[in-house]
PDB file of C-alpha atoms in Angstrom:
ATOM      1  CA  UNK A 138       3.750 -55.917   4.305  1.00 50.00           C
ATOM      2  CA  UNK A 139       6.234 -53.502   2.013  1.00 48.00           C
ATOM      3  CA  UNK A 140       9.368 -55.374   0.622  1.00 44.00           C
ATOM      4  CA  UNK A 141      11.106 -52.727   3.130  1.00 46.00           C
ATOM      5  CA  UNK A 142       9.758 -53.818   6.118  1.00 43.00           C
ATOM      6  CA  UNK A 143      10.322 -57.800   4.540  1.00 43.00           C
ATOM      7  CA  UNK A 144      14.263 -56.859   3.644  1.00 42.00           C
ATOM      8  CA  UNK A 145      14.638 -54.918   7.136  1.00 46.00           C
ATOM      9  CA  UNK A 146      13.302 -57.830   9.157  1.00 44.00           C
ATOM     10  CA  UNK A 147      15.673 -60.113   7.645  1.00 44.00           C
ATOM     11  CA  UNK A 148      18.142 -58.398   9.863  1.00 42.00           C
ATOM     12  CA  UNK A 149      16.436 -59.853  12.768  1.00 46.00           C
ATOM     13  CA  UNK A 150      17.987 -62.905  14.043  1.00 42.00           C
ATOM     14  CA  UNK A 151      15.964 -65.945  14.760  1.00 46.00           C
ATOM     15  CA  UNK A 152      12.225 -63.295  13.371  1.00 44.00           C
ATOM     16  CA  UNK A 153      13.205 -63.941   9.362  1.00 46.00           C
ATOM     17  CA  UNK A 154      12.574 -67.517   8.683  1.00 45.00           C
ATOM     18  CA  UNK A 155       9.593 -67.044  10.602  1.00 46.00           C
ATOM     19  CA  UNK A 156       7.831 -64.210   9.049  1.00 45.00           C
ATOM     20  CA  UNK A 157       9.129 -65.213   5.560  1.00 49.00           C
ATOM     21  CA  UNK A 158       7.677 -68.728   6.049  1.00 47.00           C
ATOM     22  CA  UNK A 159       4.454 -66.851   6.961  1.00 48.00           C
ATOM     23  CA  UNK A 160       4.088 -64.747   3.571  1.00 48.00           C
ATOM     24  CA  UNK A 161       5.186 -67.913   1.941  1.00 52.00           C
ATOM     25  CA  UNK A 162       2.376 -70.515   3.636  1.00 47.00           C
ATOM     26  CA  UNK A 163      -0.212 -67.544   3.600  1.00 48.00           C
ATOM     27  CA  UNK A 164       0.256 -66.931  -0.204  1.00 48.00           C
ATOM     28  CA  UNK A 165       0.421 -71.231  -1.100  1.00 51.00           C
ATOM     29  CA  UNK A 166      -2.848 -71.593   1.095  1.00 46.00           C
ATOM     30  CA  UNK A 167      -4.199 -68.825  -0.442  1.00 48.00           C
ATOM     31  CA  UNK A 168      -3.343 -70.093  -3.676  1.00 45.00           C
ATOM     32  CA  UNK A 169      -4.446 -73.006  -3.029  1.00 49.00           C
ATOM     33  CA  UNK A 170      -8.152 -72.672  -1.754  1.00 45.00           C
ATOM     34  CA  UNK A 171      -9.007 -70.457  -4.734  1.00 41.00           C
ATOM     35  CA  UNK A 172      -7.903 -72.852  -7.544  1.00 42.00           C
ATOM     36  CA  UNK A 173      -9.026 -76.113  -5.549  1.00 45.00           C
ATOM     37  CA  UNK A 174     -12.382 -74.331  -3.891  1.00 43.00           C
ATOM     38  CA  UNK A 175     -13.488 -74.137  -0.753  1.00 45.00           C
ATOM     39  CA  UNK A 176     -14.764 -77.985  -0.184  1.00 45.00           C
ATOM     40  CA  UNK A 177     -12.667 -80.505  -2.059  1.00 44.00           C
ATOM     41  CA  UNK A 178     -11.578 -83.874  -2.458  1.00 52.00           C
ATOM     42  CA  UNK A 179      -7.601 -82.962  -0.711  1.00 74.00           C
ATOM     43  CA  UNK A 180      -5.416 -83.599   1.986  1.00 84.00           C
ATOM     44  CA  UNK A 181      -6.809 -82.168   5.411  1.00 91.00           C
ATOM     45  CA  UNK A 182      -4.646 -79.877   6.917  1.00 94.00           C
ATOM     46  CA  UNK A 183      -5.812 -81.763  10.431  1.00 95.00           C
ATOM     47  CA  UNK A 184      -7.788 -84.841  10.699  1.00 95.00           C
ATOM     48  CA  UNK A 185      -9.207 -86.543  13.914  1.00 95.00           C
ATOM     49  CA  UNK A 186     -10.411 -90.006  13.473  1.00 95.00           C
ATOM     50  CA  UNK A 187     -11.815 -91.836  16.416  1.00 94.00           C
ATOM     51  CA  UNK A 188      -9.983 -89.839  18.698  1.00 95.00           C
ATOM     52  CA  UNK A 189     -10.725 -90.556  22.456  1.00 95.00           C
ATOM     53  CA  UNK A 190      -9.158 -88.923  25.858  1.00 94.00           C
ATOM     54  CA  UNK A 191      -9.477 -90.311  29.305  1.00 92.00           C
ATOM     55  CA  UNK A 192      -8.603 -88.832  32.106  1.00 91.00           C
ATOM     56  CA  UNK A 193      -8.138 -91.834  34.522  1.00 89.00           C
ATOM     57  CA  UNK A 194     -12.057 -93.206  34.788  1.00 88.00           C
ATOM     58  CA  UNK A 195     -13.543 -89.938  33.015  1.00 90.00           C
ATOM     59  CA  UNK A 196     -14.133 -90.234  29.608  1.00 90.00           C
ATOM     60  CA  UNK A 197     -13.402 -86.799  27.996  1.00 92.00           C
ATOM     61  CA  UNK A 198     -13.622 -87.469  24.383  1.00 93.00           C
ATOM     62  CA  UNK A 199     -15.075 -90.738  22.471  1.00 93.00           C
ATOM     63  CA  UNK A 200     -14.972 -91.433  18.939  1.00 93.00           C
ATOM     64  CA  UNK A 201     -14.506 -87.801  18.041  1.00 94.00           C
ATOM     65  CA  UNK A 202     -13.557 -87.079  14.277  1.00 94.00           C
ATOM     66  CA  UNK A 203     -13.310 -83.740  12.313  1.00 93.00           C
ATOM     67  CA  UNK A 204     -11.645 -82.703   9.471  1.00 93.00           C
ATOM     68  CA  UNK A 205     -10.040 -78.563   8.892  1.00 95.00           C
ATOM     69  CA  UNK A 206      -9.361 -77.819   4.938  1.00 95.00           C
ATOM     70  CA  UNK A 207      -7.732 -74.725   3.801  1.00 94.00           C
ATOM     71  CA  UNK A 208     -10.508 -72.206   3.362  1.00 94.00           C
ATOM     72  CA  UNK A 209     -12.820 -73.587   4.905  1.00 96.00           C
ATOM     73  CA  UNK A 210     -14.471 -73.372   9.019  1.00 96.00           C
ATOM     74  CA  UNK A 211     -15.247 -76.133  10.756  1.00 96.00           C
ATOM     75  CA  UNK A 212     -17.229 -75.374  13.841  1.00 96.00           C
ATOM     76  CA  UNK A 213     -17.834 -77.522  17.353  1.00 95.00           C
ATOM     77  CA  UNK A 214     -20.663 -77.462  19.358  1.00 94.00           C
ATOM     78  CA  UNK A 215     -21.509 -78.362  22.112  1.00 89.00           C
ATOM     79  CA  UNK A 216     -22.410 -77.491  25.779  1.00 85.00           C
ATOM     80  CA  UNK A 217     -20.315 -76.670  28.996  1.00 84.00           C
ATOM     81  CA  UNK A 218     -18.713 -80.338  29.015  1.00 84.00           C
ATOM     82  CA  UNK A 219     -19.100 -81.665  25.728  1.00 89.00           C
ATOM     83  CA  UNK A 220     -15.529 -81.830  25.636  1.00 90.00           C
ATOM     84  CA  UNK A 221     -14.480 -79.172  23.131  1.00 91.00           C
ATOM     85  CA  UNK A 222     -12.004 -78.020  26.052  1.00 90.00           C
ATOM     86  CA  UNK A 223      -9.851 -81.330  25.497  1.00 92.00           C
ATOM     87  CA  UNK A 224     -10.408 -81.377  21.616  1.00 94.00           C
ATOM     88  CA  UNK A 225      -8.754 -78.231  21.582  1.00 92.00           C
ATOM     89  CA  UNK A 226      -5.860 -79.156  24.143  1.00 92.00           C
ATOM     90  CA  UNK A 227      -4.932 -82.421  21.958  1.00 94.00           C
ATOM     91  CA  UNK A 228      -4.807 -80.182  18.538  1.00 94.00           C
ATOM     92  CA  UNK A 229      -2.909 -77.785  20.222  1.00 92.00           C
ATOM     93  CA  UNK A 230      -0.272 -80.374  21.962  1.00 92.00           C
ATOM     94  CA  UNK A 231      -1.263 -79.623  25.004  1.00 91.00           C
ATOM     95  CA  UNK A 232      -2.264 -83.001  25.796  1.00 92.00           C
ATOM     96  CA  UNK A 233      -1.672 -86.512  23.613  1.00 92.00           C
ATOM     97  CA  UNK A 234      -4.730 -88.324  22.845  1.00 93.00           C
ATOM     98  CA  UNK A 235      -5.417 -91.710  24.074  1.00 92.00           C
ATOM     99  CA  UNK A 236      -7.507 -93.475  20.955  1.00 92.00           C
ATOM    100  CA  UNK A 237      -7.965 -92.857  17.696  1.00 93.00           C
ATOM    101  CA  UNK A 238      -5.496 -91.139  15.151  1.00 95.00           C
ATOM    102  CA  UNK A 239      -4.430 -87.192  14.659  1.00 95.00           C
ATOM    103  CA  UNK A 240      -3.065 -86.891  11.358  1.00 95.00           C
ATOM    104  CA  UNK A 241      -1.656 -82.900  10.213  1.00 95.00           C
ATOM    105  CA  UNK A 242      -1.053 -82.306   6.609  1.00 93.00           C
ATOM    106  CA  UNK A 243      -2.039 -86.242   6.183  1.00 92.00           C
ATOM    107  CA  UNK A 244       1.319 -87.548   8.234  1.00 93.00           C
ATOM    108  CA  UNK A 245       0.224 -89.559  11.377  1.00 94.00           C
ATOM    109  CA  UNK A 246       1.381 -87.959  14.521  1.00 92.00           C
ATOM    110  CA  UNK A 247       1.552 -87.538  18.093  1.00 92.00           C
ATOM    111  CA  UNK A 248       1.649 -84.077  19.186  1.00 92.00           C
ATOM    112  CA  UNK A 249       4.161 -83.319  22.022  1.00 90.00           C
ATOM    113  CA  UNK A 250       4.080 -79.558  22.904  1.00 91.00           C
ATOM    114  CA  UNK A 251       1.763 -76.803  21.867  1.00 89.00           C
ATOM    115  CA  UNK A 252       5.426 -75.170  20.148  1.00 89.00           C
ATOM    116  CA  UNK A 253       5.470 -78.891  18.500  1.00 93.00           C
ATOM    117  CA  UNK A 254       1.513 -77.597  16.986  1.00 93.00           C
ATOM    118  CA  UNK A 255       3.318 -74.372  16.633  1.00 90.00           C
ATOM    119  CA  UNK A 256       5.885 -75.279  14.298  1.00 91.00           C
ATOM    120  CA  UNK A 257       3.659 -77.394  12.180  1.00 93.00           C
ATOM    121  CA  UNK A 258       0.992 -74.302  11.442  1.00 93.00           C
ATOM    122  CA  UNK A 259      -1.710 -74.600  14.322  1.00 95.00           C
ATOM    123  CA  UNK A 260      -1.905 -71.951  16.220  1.00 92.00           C
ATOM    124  CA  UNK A 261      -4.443 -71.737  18.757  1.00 91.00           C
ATOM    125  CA  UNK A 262      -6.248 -68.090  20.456  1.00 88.00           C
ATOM    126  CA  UNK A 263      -7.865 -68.905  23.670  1.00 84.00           C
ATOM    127  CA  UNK A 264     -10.333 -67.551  25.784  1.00 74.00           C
ATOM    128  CA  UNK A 265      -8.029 -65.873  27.609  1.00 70.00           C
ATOM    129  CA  UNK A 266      -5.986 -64.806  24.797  1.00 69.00           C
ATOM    130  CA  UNK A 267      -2.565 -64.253  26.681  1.00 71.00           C
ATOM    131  CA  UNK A 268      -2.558 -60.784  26.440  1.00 80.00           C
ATOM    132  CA  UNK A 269      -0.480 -58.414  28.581  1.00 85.00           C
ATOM    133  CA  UNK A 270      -2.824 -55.471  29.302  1.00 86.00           C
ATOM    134  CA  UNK A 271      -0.481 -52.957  30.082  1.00 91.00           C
ATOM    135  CA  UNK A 272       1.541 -53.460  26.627  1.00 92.00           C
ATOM    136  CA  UNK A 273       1.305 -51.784  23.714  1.00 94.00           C
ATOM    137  CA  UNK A 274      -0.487 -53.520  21.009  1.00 93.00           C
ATOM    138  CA  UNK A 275       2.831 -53.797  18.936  1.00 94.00           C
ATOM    139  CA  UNK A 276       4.531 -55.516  21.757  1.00 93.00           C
ATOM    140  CA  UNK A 277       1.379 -58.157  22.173  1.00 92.00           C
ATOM    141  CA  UNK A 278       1.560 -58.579  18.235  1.00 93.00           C
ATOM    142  CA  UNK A 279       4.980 -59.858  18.764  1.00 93.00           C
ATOM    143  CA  UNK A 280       5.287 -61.119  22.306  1.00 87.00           C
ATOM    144  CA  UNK A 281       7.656 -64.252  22.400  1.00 82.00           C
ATOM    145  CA  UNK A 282       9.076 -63.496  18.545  1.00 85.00           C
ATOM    146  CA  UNK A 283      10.819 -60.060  19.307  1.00 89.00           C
ATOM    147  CA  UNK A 284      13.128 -59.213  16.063  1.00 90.00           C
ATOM    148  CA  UNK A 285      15.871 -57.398  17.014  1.00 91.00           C
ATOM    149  CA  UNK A 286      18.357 -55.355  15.311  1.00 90.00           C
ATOM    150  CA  UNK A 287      22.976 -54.731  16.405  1.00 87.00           C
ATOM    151  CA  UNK A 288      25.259 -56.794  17.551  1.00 88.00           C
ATOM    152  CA  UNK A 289      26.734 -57.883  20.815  1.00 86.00           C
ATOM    153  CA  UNK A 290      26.114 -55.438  23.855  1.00 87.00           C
ATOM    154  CA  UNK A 291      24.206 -53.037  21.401  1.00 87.00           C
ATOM    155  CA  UNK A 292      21.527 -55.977  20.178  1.00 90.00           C
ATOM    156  CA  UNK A 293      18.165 -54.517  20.919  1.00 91.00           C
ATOM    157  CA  UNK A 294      14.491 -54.825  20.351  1.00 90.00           C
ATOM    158  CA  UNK A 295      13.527 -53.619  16.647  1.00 92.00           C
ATOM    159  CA  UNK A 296      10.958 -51.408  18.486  1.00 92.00           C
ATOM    160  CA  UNK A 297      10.161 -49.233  14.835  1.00 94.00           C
ATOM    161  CA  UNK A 298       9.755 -52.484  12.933  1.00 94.00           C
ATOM    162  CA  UNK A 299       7.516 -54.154  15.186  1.00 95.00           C
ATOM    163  CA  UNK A 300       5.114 -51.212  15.387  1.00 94.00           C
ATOM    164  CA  UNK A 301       5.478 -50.709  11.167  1.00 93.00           C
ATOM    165  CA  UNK A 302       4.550 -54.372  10.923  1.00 93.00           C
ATOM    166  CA  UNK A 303       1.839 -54.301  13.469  1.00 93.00           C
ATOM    167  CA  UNK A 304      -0.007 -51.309  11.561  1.00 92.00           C
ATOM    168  CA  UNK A 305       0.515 -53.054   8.125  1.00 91.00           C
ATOM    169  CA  UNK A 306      -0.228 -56.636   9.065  1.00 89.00           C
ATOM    170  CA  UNK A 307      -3.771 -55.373  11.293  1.00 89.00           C
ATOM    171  CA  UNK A 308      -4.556 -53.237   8.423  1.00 88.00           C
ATOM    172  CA  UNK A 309      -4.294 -55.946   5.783  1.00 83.00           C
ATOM    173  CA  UNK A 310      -6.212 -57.749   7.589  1.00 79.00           C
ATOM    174  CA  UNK A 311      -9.113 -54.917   7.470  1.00 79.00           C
ATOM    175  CA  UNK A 312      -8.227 -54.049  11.346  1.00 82.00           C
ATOM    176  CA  UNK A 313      -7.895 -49.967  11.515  1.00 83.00           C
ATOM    177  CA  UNK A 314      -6.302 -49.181  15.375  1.00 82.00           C
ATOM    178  CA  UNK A 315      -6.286 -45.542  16.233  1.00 79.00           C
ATOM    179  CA  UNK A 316      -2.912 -46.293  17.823  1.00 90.00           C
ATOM    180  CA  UNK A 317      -0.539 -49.386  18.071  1.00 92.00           C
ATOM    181  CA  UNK A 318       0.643 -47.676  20.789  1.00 93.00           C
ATOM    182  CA  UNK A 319      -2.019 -47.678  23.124  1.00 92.00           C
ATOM    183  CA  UNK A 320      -2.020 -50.902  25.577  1.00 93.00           C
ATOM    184  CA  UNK A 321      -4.029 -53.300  24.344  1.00 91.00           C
ATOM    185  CA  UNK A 322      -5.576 -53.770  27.350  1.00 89.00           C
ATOM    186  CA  UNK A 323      -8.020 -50.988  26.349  1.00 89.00           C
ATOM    187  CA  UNK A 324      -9.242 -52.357  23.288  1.00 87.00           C
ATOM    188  CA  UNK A 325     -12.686 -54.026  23.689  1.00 83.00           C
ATOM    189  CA  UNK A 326     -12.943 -58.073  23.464  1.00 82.00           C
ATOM    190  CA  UNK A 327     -13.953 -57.778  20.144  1.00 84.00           C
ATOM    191  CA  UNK A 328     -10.881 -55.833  18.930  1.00 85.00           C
ATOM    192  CA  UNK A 329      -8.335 -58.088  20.961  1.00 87.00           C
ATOM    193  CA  UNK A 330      -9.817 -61.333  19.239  1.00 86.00           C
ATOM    194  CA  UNK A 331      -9.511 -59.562  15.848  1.00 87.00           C
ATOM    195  CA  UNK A 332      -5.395 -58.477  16.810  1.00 89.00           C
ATOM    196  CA  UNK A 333      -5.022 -62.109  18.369  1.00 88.00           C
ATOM    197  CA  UNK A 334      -6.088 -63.501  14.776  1.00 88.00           C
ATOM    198  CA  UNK A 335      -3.773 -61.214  12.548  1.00 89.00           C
ATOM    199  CA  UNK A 336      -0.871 -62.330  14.865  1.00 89.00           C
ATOM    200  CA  UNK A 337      -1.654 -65.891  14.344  1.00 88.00           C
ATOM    201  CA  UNK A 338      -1.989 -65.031  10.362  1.00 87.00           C
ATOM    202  CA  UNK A 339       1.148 -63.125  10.181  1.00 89.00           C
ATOM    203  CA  UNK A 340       3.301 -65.427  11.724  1.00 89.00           C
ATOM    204  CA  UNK A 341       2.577 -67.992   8.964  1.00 86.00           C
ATOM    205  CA  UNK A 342      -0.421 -70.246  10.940  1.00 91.00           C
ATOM    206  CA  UNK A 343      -1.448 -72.627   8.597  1.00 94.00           C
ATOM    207  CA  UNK A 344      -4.690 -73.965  11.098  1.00 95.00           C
ATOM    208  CA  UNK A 345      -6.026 -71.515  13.211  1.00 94.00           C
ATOM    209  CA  UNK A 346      -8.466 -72.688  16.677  1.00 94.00           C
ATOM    210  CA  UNK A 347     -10.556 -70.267  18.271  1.00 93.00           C
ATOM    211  CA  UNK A 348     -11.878 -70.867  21.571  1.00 90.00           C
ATOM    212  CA  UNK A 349     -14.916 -69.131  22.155  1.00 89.00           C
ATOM    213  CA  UNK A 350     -14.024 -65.788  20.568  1.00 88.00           C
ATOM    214  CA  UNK A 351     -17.360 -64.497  20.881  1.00 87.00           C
ATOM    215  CA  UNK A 352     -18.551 -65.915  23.697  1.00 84.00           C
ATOM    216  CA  UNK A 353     -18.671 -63.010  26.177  1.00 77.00           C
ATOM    217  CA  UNK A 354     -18.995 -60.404  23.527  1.00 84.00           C
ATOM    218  CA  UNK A 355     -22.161 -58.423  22.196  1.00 82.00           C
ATOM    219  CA  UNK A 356     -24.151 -58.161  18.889  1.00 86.00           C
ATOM    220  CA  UNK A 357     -21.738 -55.718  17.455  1.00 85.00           C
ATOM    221  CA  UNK A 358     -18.603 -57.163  18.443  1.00 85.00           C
ATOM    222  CA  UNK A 359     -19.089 -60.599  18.142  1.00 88.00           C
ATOM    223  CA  UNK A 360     -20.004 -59.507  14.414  1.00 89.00           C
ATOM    224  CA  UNK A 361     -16.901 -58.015  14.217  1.00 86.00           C
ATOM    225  CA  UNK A 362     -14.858 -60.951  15.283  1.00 89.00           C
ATOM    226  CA  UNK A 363     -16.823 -63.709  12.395  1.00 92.00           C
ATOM    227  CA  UNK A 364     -16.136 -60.608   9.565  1.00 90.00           C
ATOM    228  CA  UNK A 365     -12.195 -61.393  10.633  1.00 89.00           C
ATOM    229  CA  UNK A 366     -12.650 -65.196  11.080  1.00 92.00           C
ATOM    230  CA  UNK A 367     -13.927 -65.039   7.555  1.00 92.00           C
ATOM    231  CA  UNK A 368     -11.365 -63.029   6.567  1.00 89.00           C
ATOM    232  CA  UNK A 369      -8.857 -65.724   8.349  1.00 91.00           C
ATOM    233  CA  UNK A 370     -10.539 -67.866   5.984  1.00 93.00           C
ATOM    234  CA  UNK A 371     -10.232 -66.325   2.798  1.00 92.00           C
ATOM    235  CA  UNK A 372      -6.368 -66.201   3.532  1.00 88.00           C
ATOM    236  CA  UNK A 373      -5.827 -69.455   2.887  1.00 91.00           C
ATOM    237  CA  UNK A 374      -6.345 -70.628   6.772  1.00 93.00           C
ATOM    238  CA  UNK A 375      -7.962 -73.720   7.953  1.00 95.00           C
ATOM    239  CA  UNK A 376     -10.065 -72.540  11.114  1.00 95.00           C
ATOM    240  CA  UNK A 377     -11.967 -74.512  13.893  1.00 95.00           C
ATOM    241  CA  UNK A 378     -14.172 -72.571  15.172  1.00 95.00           C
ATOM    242  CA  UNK A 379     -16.046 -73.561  18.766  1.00 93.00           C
ATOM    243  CA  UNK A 380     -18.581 -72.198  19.699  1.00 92.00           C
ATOM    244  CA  UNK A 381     -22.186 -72.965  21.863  1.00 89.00           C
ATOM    245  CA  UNK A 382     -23.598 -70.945  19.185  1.00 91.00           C
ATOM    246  CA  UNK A 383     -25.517 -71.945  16.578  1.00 92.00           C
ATOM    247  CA  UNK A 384     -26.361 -68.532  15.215  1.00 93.00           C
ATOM    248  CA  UNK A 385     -22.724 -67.893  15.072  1.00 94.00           C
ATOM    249  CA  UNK A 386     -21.179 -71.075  13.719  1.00 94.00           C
ATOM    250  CA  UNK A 387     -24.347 -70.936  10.730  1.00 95.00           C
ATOM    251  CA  UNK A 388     -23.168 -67.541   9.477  1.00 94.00           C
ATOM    252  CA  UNK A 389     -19.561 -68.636   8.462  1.00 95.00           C
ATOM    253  CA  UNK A 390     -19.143 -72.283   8.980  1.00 95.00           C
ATOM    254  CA  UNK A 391     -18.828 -75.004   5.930  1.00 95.00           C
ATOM    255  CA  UNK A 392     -18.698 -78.124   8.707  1.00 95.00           C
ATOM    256  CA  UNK A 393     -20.673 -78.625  11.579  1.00 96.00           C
ATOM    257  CA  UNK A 394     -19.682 -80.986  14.416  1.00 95.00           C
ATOM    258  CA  UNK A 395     -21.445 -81.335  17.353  1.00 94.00           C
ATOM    259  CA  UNK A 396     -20.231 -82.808  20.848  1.00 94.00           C
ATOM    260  CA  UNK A 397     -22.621 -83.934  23.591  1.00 90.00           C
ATOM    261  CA  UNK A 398     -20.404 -85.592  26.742  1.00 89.00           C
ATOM    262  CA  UNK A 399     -17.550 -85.872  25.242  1.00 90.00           C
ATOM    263  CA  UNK A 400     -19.083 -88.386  21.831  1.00 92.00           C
ATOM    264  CA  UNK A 401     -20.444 -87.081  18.142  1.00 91.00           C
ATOM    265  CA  UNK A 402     -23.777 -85.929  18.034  1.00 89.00           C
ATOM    266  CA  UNK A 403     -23.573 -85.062  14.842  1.00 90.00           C
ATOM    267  CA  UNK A 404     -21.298 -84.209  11.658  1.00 93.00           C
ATOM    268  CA  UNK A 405     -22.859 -82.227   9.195  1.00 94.00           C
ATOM    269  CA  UNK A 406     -21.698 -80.091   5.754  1.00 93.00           C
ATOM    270  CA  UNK A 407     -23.314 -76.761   5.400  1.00 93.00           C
ATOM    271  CA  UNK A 408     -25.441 -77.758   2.562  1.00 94.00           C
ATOM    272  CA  UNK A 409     -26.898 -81.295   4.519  1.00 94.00           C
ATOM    273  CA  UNK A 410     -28.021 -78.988   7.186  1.00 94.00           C
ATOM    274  CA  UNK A 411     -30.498 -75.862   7.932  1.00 93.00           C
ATOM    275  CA  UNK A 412     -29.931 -73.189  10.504  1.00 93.00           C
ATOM    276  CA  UNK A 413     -33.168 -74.406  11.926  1.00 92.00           C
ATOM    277  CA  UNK A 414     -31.839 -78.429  12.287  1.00 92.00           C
ATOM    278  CA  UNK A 415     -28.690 -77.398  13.648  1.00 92.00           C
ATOM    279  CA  UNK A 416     -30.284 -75.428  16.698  1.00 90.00           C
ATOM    280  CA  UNK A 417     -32.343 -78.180  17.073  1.00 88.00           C
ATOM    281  CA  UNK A 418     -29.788 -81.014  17.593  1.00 87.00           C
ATOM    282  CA  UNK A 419     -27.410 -78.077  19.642  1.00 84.00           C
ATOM    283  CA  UNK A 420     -30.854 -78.035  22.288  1.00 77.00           C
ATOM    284  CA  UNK A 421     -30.989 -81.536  22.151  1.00 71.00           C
ATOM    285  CA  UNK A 422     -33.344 -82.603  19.663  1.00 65.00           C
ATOM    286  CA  UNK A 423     -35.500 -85.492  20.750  1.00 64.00           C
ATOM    287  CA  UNK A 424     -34.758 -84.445  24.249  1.00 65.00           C
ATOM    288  CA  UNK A 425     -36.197 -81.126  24.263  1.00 63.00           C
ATOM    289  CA  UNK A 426     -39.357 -82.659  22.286  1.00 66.00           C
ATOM    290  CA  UNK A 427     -39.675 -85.470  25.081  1.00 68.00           C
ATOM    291  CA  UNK A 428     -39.377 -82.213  27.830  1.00 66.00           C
ATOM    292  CA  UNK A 429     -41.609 -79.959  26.256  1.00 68.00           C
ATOM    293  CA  UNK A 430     -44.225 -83.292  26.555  1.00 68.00           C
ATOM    294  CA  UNK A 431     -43.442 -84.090  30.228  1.00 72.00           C
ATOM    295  CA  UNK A 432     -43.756 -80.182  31.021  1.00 76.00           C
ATOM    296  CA  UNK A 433     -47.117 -79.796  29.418  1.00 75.00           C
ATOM    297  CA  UNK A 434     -50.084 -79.230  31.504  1.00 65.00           C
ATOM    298  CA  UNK A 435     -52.754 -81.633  31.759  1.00 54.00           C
TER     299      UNK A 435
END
């Protein structure tokens, strides 16, 4: 973003601290990952240890841990019920855990409210991705964190700096709309994911979660969406990444957990693990073996 559009937005009550607190974490993570490398011996920006969720007599989550660095994606796996659902909601503060410890930035805590995750740098795109169809893409970009510009009865919406900052922030980000005008409701999935990630990176995310993003997507588009996870990643960004996709999670992850009804099936570092093993234990390993011998024919 131009010092322009920086000094102009500073006109904007309540939009300023945010988006200069962005530039600022964006620029120290940044910083940060390339003199420290992408897997080191620091401070997590979120750490699960142990971490269990009940929901009266159904056990959720058991004995989950992860770890998110700056720079770096760690992907979960799993199945329909694993329990990646409620991993998400408890690092988004959506829900509270019930065992274990959630540590962000290495403080033990308790998140309340997904604006609690907010305000400490984890922002969270889901499925859905809370889009207004009918919008412009500007207004989606900024949806809930509106600058405005005036005073009194003549305060209004800063409708030329939104759609300025929307155009320079996607194409930073290597995102090239024909028109931040259009509603973003006819974008394909791929190119919503990729607009829902440069808002998360603009306003100053420090841990990005993806749920799913290419889940109901094709070849080309779901390729699309990884090139701007990566490039989430090579911000500065800590991202968790879930997926049911091996293929996917292999070509840009550095950490590899797997979920299987709700426990650890398996933690793994990119280099402890091949494309090939990881499949594997995603199908079930053993399992599959023992099925493949029950199904053979006599």
């Amino acid at each position: 973003m131009t010092h322009s559009a920086r000094t102009e937005a500073g006109t904007a009550a309540g939009t300023e601290a945010r988006t200069e607190a962005g530039t600022q974490a964006r620029t120290e993570a940044g910083t940060e990952a390339a003199t420290e490398g992408r897997i080191g011996a620091r401070t997590a920006l979120v750490e699960l240890s142990g971490v269990s969720k009940h929901y009266g007599a159904v056990r959720a989550l058991h004995g989950v841990s992860l770890e998110v660095h700056a720079g770096e994606i760690t992907c979960v796996l799993g199945d329909n019920g694993a329990g990646k659902s409620t991993l998400i909601k408890i690092i988004a503060g959506l829900h509270q855990h019930d065992g274990g410890v959630l540590r962000v930035d290495g403080e033990e805590t308790r998140l309340a409210s997904p604006r609690e995750a907010l305000d400490r740098g984890i922002a969270t795109v889901h499925q859905d991705l809370a889009v207004v169809g009918l919008m412009p893409v500007w207004r989606n970009f900024f949806l809930g964190s509106e600058p405005r510009k005036g005073a009194g009865p003549f305060k209004r919406l800063d409708v030329d700096l939104m759609r300025r900052t929307t155009r320079e922030e996607l194409l930073r980000m290597g995102i090239d709309l024909r028109d931040v005008d259009q509603p973003i409701g006819t974008l394909s999935g791929g190119e919503r994911q990729c607009v829902a990630i440069a808002r998360a990176v603009h306003f100053g995310a420090k841990v990005l979660v993806l749920d799913e993003p290419t889940a109901a997507l094709g070849v080309k588009q779901s390729g699309t969406v990884l090139k701007y996870v990566a490039a989430a990643r090579d911000e500065g960004l800590g991202v968790v990444f879930i997926t049911h996709n091996p293929h996917h999670a292999y070509l840009v992850g550095d950490r590899f957990v797997l979920l299987k009804r709700g426990a650890m099936a398996g933690n793994h570092t990119r280099d402890a693990i091949t494309l090939e093993e990881l499949t594997r234990q995603m199908a079930g390993g053993n399992e599959l073996d023992d099925l493949r011998h029950e199904l053979r024919r006599s």
